[in-house]
Short mmCIF file of C-alpha atoms in Angstrom, two decimals:
data_model
loop_
_atom_site.label_atom_id
_atom_site.label_comp_id
_atom_site.label_asym_id
_atom_site.label_seq_id
_atom_site.Cartn_x
_atom_site.Cartn_y
_atom_site.Cartn_z
CA MET A 26 216.12 83.24 77.33
CA SER A 27 213.05 83.02 74.89
CA LYS A 28 213.96 82.17 71.24
CA PRO A 29 215.23 85.12 69.24
CA ILE A 30 212.97 86.42 66.50
CA VAL A 31 214.54 86.79 63.04
CA ALA A 32 212.65 88.75 60.29
CA ILE A 33 213.19 88.59 56.52
CA VAL A 34 212.56 91.67 54.89
CA GLY A 35 213.11 93.36 51.39
CA ARG A 36 211.35 94.61 48.21
CA PRO A 37 208.71 92.38 46.80
CA ASN A 38 209.88 89.49 44.47
CA VAL A 39 213.56 89.28 45.66
CA GLY A 40 212.91 85.70 47.02
CA LYS A 41 212.16 85.97 50.75
CA SER A 42 209.51 83.39 50.70
CA THR A 43 211.70 80.92 48.85
CA LEU A 44 214.60 81.42 51.49
CA PHE A 45 211.96 81.09 54.21
CA ASN A 46 210.67 77.71 52.95
CA ALA A 47 214.17 76.43 52.47
CA LEU A 48 215.11 77.06 56.01
CA ALA A 49 211.85 75.91 57.44
CA GLY A 50 212.14 72.66 55.36
CA GLU A 51 208.62 72.77 54.11
CA MET A 52 206.49 74.76 51.83
CA ILE A 53 204.77 77.27 54.00
CA SER A 54 204.67 80.49 52.19
CA ILE A 55 203.09 80.93 48.69
CA VAL A 56 205.89 81.28 46.16
CA LYS A 57 204.89 82.86 42.92
CA ASP A 58 206.72 85.03 40.38
CA THR A 59 204.37 88.05 41.04
CA PRO A 60 205.27 90.96 43.39
CA GLY A 61 203.19 91.03 46.46
CA VAL A 62 202.05 87.31 46.79
CA THR A 63 203.25 87.09 50.36
CA ARG A 64 200.80 89.62 51.98
CA ASP A 65 200.91 87.87 55.42
CA ARG A 66 203.94 87.34 57.67
CA ILE A 67 204.12 83.51 58.38
CA TYR A 68 206.63 82.34 61.11
CA ALA A 69 208.43 79.00 61.75
CA ASN A 70 210.72 77.64 64.18
CA ILE A 71 214.32 77.07 62.92
CA ASP A 72 217.33 75.29 64.34
CA TRP A 73 220.83 76.09 63.16
CA THR A 74 223.77 74.44 64.70
CA GLY A 75 221.86 74.07 68.04
CA HIS A 76 220.61 77.66 67.95
CA GLN A 77 216.92 77.96 68.01
CA PHE A 78 215.03 80.92 66.78
CA THR A 79 211.77 82.00 65.26
CA MET A 80 211.81 83.17 61.70
CA ILE A 81 209.15 85.55 60.20
CA ASP A 82 208.40 85.94 56.59
CA THR A 83 207.11 89.25 55.57
CA GLY A 84 205.47 90.91 52.59
CA GLY A 85 207.64 93.06 50.45
CA ILE A 86 208.25 96.66 51.15
CA GLU A 87 207.75 99.34 48.57
CA PRO A 88 208.76 102.43 50.32
CA ASP A 89 207.00 105.00 48.13
CA SER A 90 204.02 102.95 46.80
CA ASN A 91 200.43 104.35 47.37
CA ASP A 92 199.00 101.01 46.32
CA ILE A 93 196.55 99.88 49.23
CA ILE A 94 197.79 96.37 49.31
CA LEU A 95 201.64 97.36 49.14
CA LYS A 96 200.95 100.00 51.86
CA GLN A 97 199.36 97.34 54.01
CA MET A 98 202.25 95.12 53.39
CA ARG A 99 204.66 97.83 54.33
CA GLU A 100 202.85 98.27 57.56
CA GLN A 101 203.02 94.59 58.32
CA ALA A 102 206.78 94.56 57.60
CA GLN A 103 207.31 97.39 60.05
CA ILE A 104 205.68 95.44 62.71
CA ALA A 105 208.01 92.61 61.92
CA ILE A 106 210.96 94.91 62.01
CA ASP A 107 209.90 96.31 65.24
CA THR A 108 209.39 92.90 66.88
CA ALA A 109 212.54 91.20 65.44
CA ASP A 110 215.81 90.86 67.21
CA VAL A 111 217.90 90.36 63.98
CA ILE A 112 216.86 91.28 60.53
CA ILE A 113 217.67 89.49 57.20
CA PHE A 114 217.70 92.18 54.44
CA MET A 115 217.32 90.51 51.01
CA THR A 116 218.12 91.91 47.74
CA ASP A 117 218.16 90.79 44.30
CA ILE A 118 221.33 90.46 42.17
CA LYS A 119 219.43 90.10 38.87
CA GLN A 120 217.52 93.41 39.44
CA GLY A 121 220.68 95.00 40.82
CA LEU A 122 220.87 97.77 43.39
CA VAL A 123 217.92 100.03 43.03
CA ASP A 124 216.77 103.13 44.61
CA ALA A 125 214.01 101.28 46.70
CA ASP A 126 216.73 99.16 48.16
CA SER A 127 218.47 102.19 49.54
CA LYS A 128 215.19 103.51 51.06
CA VAL A 129 214.53 100.00 52.87
CA ALA A 130 218.01 100.15 54.06
CA ASP A 131 217.32 103.60 55.75
CA MET A 132 214.16 102.19 57.32
CA LEU A 133 216.18 99.45 58.75
CA ARG A 134 219.03 101.40 59.88
CA ARG A 135 216.73 103.59 61.88
CA SER A 136 215.39 100.45 63.67
CA GLY A 137 218.84 100.02 65.35
CA LYS A 138 218.52 96.33 65.08
CA PRO A 139 221.45 94.02 63.77
CA ILE A 140 221.07 93.65 59.95
CA VAL A 141 222.49 90.83 57.84
CA LEU A 142 222.56 91.94 54.13
CA VAL A 143 221.78 89.19 51.77
CA VAL A 144 222.16 89.19 47.98
CA ASN A 145 219.98 86.53 46.53
CA LYS A 146 219.86 84.78 43.23
CA VAL A 147 223.66 84.38 43.03
CA ASP A 148 223.81 81.08 41.05
CA ASN A 149 227.43 81.54 40.31
CA PHE A 150 229.67 83.62 42.69
CA GLN A 151 232.63 83.58 40.39
CA LYS A 152 230.82 85.17 37.43
CA MET A 153 228.69 87.51 39.70
CA GLU A 154 231.23 88.60 42.26
CA ALA A 155 231.57 92.12 41.11
CA ASP A 156 227.89 92.66 41.09
CA VAL A 157 227.72 91.33 44.70
CA TYR A 158 230.19 93.84 45.86
CA GLU A 159 227.92 96.60 44.38
CA PHE A 160 225.77 96.20 47.53
CA TYR A 161 228.37 97.47 49.78
CA ASN A 162 227.12 100.92 48.65
CA LEU A 163 224.19 100.38 50.91
CA GLY A 164 226.41 101.02 53.88
CA ILE A 165 225.11 98.34 56.07
CA GLY A 166 227.93 95.80 56.17
CA ASP A 167 229.07 92.89 54.22
CA PRO A 168 226.80 91.31 51.72
CA TYR A 169 226.33 87.49 51.86
CA ALA A 170 225.54 85.89 48.49
CA ILE A 171 222.98 83.13 48.41
CA SER A 172 220.76 81.39 46.02
CA SER A 173 217.32 80.59 47.89
CA ALA A 174 216.35 78.38 44.89
CA ASN A 175 219.61 76.37 45.01
CA LYS A 176 219.78 76.35 48.82
CA SER A 177 223.51 77.64 48.42
CA GLY A 178 225.35 80.13 50.74
CA PHE A 179 223.13 79.65 53.71
CA GLY A 180 225.93 78.63 56.14
CA ASP A 181 227.69 81.91 56.42
CA MET A 182 224.52 83.83 56.41
CA LEU A 183 223.16 81.92 59.26
CA ASP A 184 226.44 82.01 61.17
CA GLN A 185 226.24 85.74 61.16
CA VAL A 186 222.71 85.64 62.20
CA VAL A 187 223.19 83.52 65.24
CA GLU A 188 226.47 85.30 66.27
CA TYR A 189 224.05 88.32 67.24
CA PHE A 190 222.15 85.85 69.62
CA ASP A 191 225.06 85.93 72.11
CA GLU A 192 224.69 89.66 72.47
CA LEU A 193 220.92 89.14 73.10
CA GLU A 194 221.70 86.67 75.91
CA ASP A 195 223.86 89.34 77.58
CA LEU A 196 220.79 91.56 77.74
CA ASP A 197 218.42 88.89 79.05
CA GLU A 198 217.86 89.07 82.91
CA ASP A 199 217.54 85.89 84.99
CA ASP A 200 214.06 86.52 86.52
CA ASP A 201 211.98 83.80 87.90
CA THR A 202 208.85 85.90 88.12
CA PRO A 203 205.97 84.07 86.15
CA LYS A 204 205.44 85.81 82.85
CA VAL A 205 201.93 85.83 81.44
CA ALA A 206 201.17 86.83 77.96
CA ILE A 207 197.64 88.11 77.11
CA ILE A 208 196.86 87.29 73.47
CA GLY A 209 193.76 87.26 71.29
CA LYS A 210 192.13 88.87 68.35
CA PRO A 211 191.66 92.80 68.33
CA ASN A 212 188.94 94.21 70.64
CA VAL A 213 188.39 91.21 72.76
CA GLY A 214 189.37 93.14 75.88
CA LYS A 215 193.12 92.52 76.35
CA SER A 216 193.86 96.05 77.53
CA SER A 217 190.82 96.18 79.67
CA ILE A 218 191.98 93.13 81.61
CA ILE A 219 195.33 94.46 82.22
CA ASN A 220 193.93 97.91 83.27
CA LYS A 221 191.55 96.18 85.67
CA LEU A 222 194.24 94.12 87.07
CA ALA A 223 196.39 96.96 87.54
CA GLY A 224 193.83 99.26 89.06
CA ASP A 225 191.64 96.88 91.09
CA ASN A 226 193.21 97.05 94.49
CA ARG A 227 196.65 95.60 93.37
CA ALA A 228 199.76 97.29 93.71
CA ILE A 229 201.59 98.27 90.42
CA VAL A 230 205.33 97.36 91.26
CA SER A 231 206.74 98.80 88.21
CA ASP A 232 206.34 99.43 84.52
CA ILE A 233 209.13 97.79 82.42
CA ALA A 234 209.85 98.70 78.70
CA GLY A 235 209.40 95.65 76.66
CA THR A 236 213.32 95.38 75.90
CA THR A 237 213.64 94.74 72.06
CA ARG A 238 210.14 93.59 71.50
CA ASP A 239 207.17 95.68 70.78
CA ALA A 240 205.17 95.23 74.16
CA ILE A 241 204.84 96.62 77.56
CA ASP A 242 205.52 94.50 80.68
CA THR A 243 203.55 95.26 83.79
CA LYS A 244 204.61 93.72 87.11
CA LEU A 245 201.72 93.07 89.39
CA GLU A 246 201.32 91.77 92.84
CA PHE A 247 198.54 89.57 94.20
CA ASP A 248 198.37 87.87 97.62
CA GLY A 249 202.08 88.48 98.05
CA LYS A 250 203.16 86.99 94.70
CA GLU A 251 204.51 88.92 91.90
CA TYR A 252 203.61 88.35 88.23
CA VAL A 253 204.73 89.93 84.92
CA PHE A 254 201.97 90.51 82.39
CA ILE A 255 202.89 91.00 78.82
CA ASP A 256 200.36 93.21 77.11
CA THR A 257 199.85 92.60 73.38
CA ALA A 258 197.15 95.12 73.02
CA GLY A 259 199.25 96.98 70.38
CA MET A 260 198.32 94.29 67.98
CA ARG A 261 195.02 96.35 67.41
CA ARG A 262 195.33 98.32 64.13
CA LYS A 263 192.74 100.16 62.14
CA SER A 264 191.92 98.50 58.94
CA LYS A 265 189.08 98.19 56.75
CA VAL A 266 190.11 94.61 55.70
CA LYS A 267 189.26 92.21 58.48
CA GLU A 268 191.80 89.64 57.15
CA ASP A 269 194.63 92.26 57.49
CA ILE A 270 193.63 92.91 61.14
CA GLU A 271 193.99 89.09 61.96
CA ARG A 272 197.35 89.06 60.22
CA TYR A 273 198.61 91.91 62.41
CA SER A 274 197.48 89.83 65.54
CA VAL A 275 199.52 86.77 64.72
CA ILE A 276 202.99 88.33 64.82
CA ARG A 277 202.22 90.21 68.27
CA ALA A 278 200.99 86.88 69.57
CA VAL A 279 204.20 85.12 68.31
CA THR A 280 206.66 87.52 70.09
CA ALA A 281 204.76 87.56 73.35
CA VAL A 282 204.18 83.74 73.48
CA GLU A 283 207.93 83.27 73.12
CA ARG A 284 208.74 85.17 76.23
CA ALA A 285 205.92 83.87 78.38
CA ASP A 286 205.42 80.93 80.90
CA VAL A 287 201.68 81.12 80.69
CA VAL A 288 199.42 82.31 77.84
CA ILE A 289 195.93 83.71 78.41
CA VAL A 290 194.07 83.45 75.22
CA VAL A 291 191.20 85.95 75.44
CA ILE A 292 187.81 85.23 73.63
CA ASP A 293 184.88 87.56 73.20
CA ALA A 294 181.92 86.07 74.86
CA VAL A 295 179.49 87.93 72.74
CA GLU A 296 181.26 86.88 69.47
CA GLY A 297 181.93 83.36 70.61
CA ILE A 298 184.98 81.44 69.65
CA THR A 299 186.29 81.40 66.06
CA GLU A 300 188.75 79.83 63.77
CA GLN A 301 190.99 82.94 64.18
CA ASP A 302 190.99 82.19 67.94
CA ALA A 303 192.11 78.72 67.40
CA LYS A 304 195.02 80.03 65.01
CA ILE A 305 196.18 82.36 67.94
CA ALA A 306 195.89 79.77 70.49
CA GLY A 307 197.72 77.36 68.27
CA ILE A 308 200.74 79.46 68.41
CA ALA A 309 200.82 78.84 72.29
CA HIS A 310 200.21 75.23 71.88
CA ASP A 311 203.00 74.89 69.35
CA ASN A 312 205.44 76.41 71.72
CA GLY A 313 204.48 74.00 74.46
CA LYS A 314 203.24 77.04 76.86
CA GLY A 315 200.66 76.60 79.53
CA ILE A 316 197.30 77.99 78.44
CA ILE A 317 194.25 79.50 79.91
CA VAL A 318 191.20 80.33 77.83
CA ALA A 319 189.51 83.53 79.30
CA VAL A 320 186.18 84.16 77.93
CA ASN A 321 185.77 87.85 78.50
CA LYS A 322 182.54 90.06 78.47
CA TRP A 323 180.71 87.48 80.29
CA ASP A 324 178.68 90.07 82.12
CA ALA A 325 176.96 90.82 78.56
CA ILE A 326 175.66 87.29 78.12
CA GLU A 327 172.16 86.27 79.05
CA LYS A 328 172.57 83.06 80.90
CA THR A 329 170.67 79.83 81.65
CA ASP A 330 171.73 76.85 83.62
CA LYS A 331 173.31 75.49 80.32
CA THR A 332 175.21 78.48 78.96
CA VAL A 333 178.54 77.70 80.60
CA TYR A 334 178.27 74.19 79.28
CA LYS A 335 177.48 75.33 75.71
CA TYR A 336 180.35 77.61 75.78
CA LYS A 337 182.76 74.96 77.01
CA GLU A 338 181.57 72.57 74.29
CA ASP A 339 182.16 74.96 71.58
CA ILE A 340 185.57 75.85 72.94
CA LYS A 341 186.30 72.13 73.14
CA LYS A 342 185.25 71.52 69.52
CA ILE A 343 187.25 74.59 68.00
CA LEU A 344 190.28 74.06 70.18
CA SER A 345 190.12 70.17 69.75
CA PHE A 346 193.94 70.16 69.58
CA MET A 347 194.46 71.42 73.31
CA PRO A 348 191.71 69.81 75.37
CA TYR A 349 194.01 70.41 78.37
CA ALA A 350 193.37 74.26 78.32
CA GLU A 351 192.09 75.70 81.61
CA VAL A 352 188.84 77.75 80.82
CA ILE A 353 187.63 80.68 82.88
CA PHE A 354 184.79 83.12 82.50
CA ILE A 355 185.52 86.84 83.31
CA SER A 356 184.46 90.34 82.83
CA ALA A 357 186.98 93.09 82.49
CA LYS A 358 184.29 95.68 82.81
CA THR A 359 183.07 94.45 86.28
CA GLY A 360 186.00 92.56 87.44
CA GLN A 361 183.85 89.43 87.54
CA ARG A 362 186.01 86.23 88.65
CA PHE A 363 189.35 88.20 88.24
CA ALA A 364 190.62 86.37 91.21
CA LYS A 365 190.33 83.18 89.20
CA ILE A 366 192.80 84.55 86.73
CA PHE A 367 195.58 84.33 89.40
CA GLU A 368 194.27 80.95 90.75
CA ALA A 369 194.51 79.56 87.14
CA ILE A 370 197.96 81.02 86.63
CA ASP A 371 199.32 79.29 89.64
CA VAL A 372 197.63 75.88 88.76
CA VAL A 373 199.12 76.01 85.25
CA ILE A 374 202.64 76.81 86.25
CA SER A 375 202.32 74.12 88.98
CA ASN A 376 201.40 71.59 86.43
CA ALA A 377 203.82 72.87 83.71
CA THR A 378 206.71 72.31 86.31
CA LEU A 379 205.55 69.03 87.83
CA ARG A 380 207.81 65.94 87.91
CA ILE A 381 206.74 62.47 88.07
CA GLU A 382 208.89 59.55 89.36
CA THR A 383 210.15 57.08 86.97
CA GLY A 384 208.67 54.09 88.73
CA THR A 385 205.12 55.72 89.00
CA LEU A 386 205.39 56.51 85.22
CA ASN A 387 206.20 52.85 84.34
CA GLN A 388 203.40 51.71 86.61
CA ILE A 389 200.84 53.83 84.76
CA MET A 390 202.23 52.71 81.34
CA ALA A 391 202.08 49.01 82.27
CA GLU A 392 198.55 49.35 83.34
CA ALA A 393 197.62 51.21 80.17
CA VAL A 394 199.22 48.49 77.95
CA ALA A 395 197.28 45.66 79.96
CA LEU A 396 194.01 47.51 79.33
CA GLN A 397 194.60 48.22 75.65
CA GLN A 398 196.98 46.21 73.62
CA PRO A 399 199.63 48.10 71.54
CA PRO A 400 199.26 48.11 67.76
CA SER A 401 200.98 45.63 65.36
CA ASP A 402 201.79 45.61 61.73
CA LYS A 403 202.79 42.53 59.56
CA GLY A 404 203.04 40.37 62.51
CA ARG A 405 205.28 42.49 64.60
CA ARG A 406 203.75 44.14 67.72
CA LEU A 407 204.70 47.25 69.52
CA LYS A 408 206.36 46.91 72.83
CA LEU A 409 206.64 49.81 75.32
CA LEU A 410 209.81 49.09 77.26
CA TYR A 411 210.29 51.97 79.51
CA ILE A 412 209.12 55.64 80.21
CA THR A 413 210.89 58.53 82.07
CA GLN A 414 210.35 62.31 82.26
CA VAL A 415 213.25 64.50 80.90
CA GLY A 416 211.97 67.92 81.22
CA VAL A 417 209.39 70.56 82.34
CA LYS A 418 207.67 73.61 80.66
CA PRO A 419 206.15 71.56 79.15
CA PRO A 420 206.48 68.37 80.95
CA THR A 421 208.48 66.04 78.54
CA PHE A 422 208.59 62.28 78.45
CA VAL A 423 210.66 59.79 76.64
CA ILE A 424 209.09 56.45 75.74
CA PHE A 425 211.56 53.67 74.67
CA VAL A 426 209.98 51.09 72.24
CA ASN A 427 211.00 48.26 70.22
CA ASP A 428 210.07 49.84 66.74
CA ARG A 429 209.32 53.57 66.32
CA GLN A 430 207.44 52.96 63.29
CA LEU A 431 204.83 50.99 65.15
CA MET A 432 204.14 53.79 67.65
CA HIS A 433 201.02 55.31 66.08
CA PHE A 434 200.07 58.86 67.24
CA SER A 435 196.71 57.58 68.52
CA TYR A 436 198.45 55.17 70.95
CA THR A 437 200.83 58.03 71.99
CA ARG A 438 197.67 60.09 72.62
CA TYR A 439 196.32 57.04 74.71
CA ILE A 440 199.22 56.91 76.85
CA GLU A 441 199.04 60.73 77.44
CA ASN A 442 195.42 60.55 78.53
CA LYS A 443 196.37 57.92 80.93
CA ILE A 444 199.05 59.96 82.62
CA ARG A 445 196.59 63.05 82.61
CA GLU A 446 194.02 60.75 84.44
CA ALA A 447 196.40 60.19 87.16
CA PHE A 448 198.05 63.49 87.44
CA GLY A 449 195.78 66.08 85.71
CA PHE A 450 198.36 68.41 84.11
CA THR A 451 195.47 70.96 83.46
CA GLY A 452 196.64 73.90 81.44
CA THR A 453 199.73 72.46 80.03
CA PRO A 454 200.63 70.46 76.94
CA LEU A 455 202.65 67.31 77.34
CA LYS A 456 205.55 66.34 75.06
CA PHE A 457 206.47 62.85 74.13
CA ILE A 458 209.72 61.64 72.51
CA ILE A 459 209.71 58.14 71.10
CA ARG A 460 213.03 56.43 70.86
CA GLU A 461 213.82 52.89 69.73
CA ARG A 462 215.85 50.58 71.86
CA LYS A 463 216.79 46.90 71.22
CA GLU A 464 215.09 44.45 73.66
CA GLU A 465 217.22 42.84 76.19
CA LYS A 466 217.38 39.09 75.78
#
């Protein structure tokens, strides 16, 4: 199954970002002793006792506030609640149980999602035990006492979170139908693409509710093959602040990407590729998904013999971290090149599941080493001993070396390029794991 989504929610300034940063292992969210600093949801992939999940940090919820910023934060938090599989509801023992906590609890209760109640800033449980038990009055289960700042009490809390994952697995269906997520900024034509695909001489097999996640799945058939398209058009929200629209789009993309085999990143041909497109595409890249970049509204562009080249160069520049992406030019309005979408999906899935024999891989690596000598440091030279493929989706390789510290990122990229020269792997990232092994005498 795809990684579960866990959202941290609560009133402003109860310590959500501090908990998020402690679990993520690095300073990602801004932490400042001022309510409302985290106006954006940030996400990170977390591993707890072998259970992997995606954690979402949210802005604080002020149920009754009319302040425009707090209202927008409340709307963003609601999206996180809608898309989450499990919710960590954080309260603050130093502020005590307040009326706003009860209102947030009511909001969470209506979601029907599993809730783990957390009481933060419990620096001394023995002294604060009675105050912790006060939070039973919220009526949403046992309170877990933690201190985000001191990184204490996390174990019991996370054990409870991952316990709910077993129930989610029971709901997950074993379906080999390729799942394709369509993501991108608002108004780039995601809905139009789905509608055109569904209505342009293609049989709609069924409409499936998006299980626990806020998306609609549409099963389509093309040339005798079935595909499930995950529509994230719901990420479009009206807002006067452009930055807030972009923030809404990111969380929708995260949840759709988790479930997909292939991700289509839609770009507006009229606007051209932007840094926000790169941020959204990066979510798919970070999750190792097959990626197609679809330049939509191609019918609206005046073209010369260099137009396609220019667009590809712009995409290559902005998406420099994923040069492997398949690029297609389409028009949802006219249906131009729509058959290319299914061709590209099939190519990307084929490459993402491609396996290469170990002997062939080692021959490619040996030739690469002969052409460009591995780096050295202080008289000690890197030696590449052996390479083998250990997984697919994405294709994953283990390279055994004599000293991991000598395996510079640039040389790993060099080996990757040599493998791509031989086998292409268009549309899919490649993952490399470097392991150290003593040389045989």
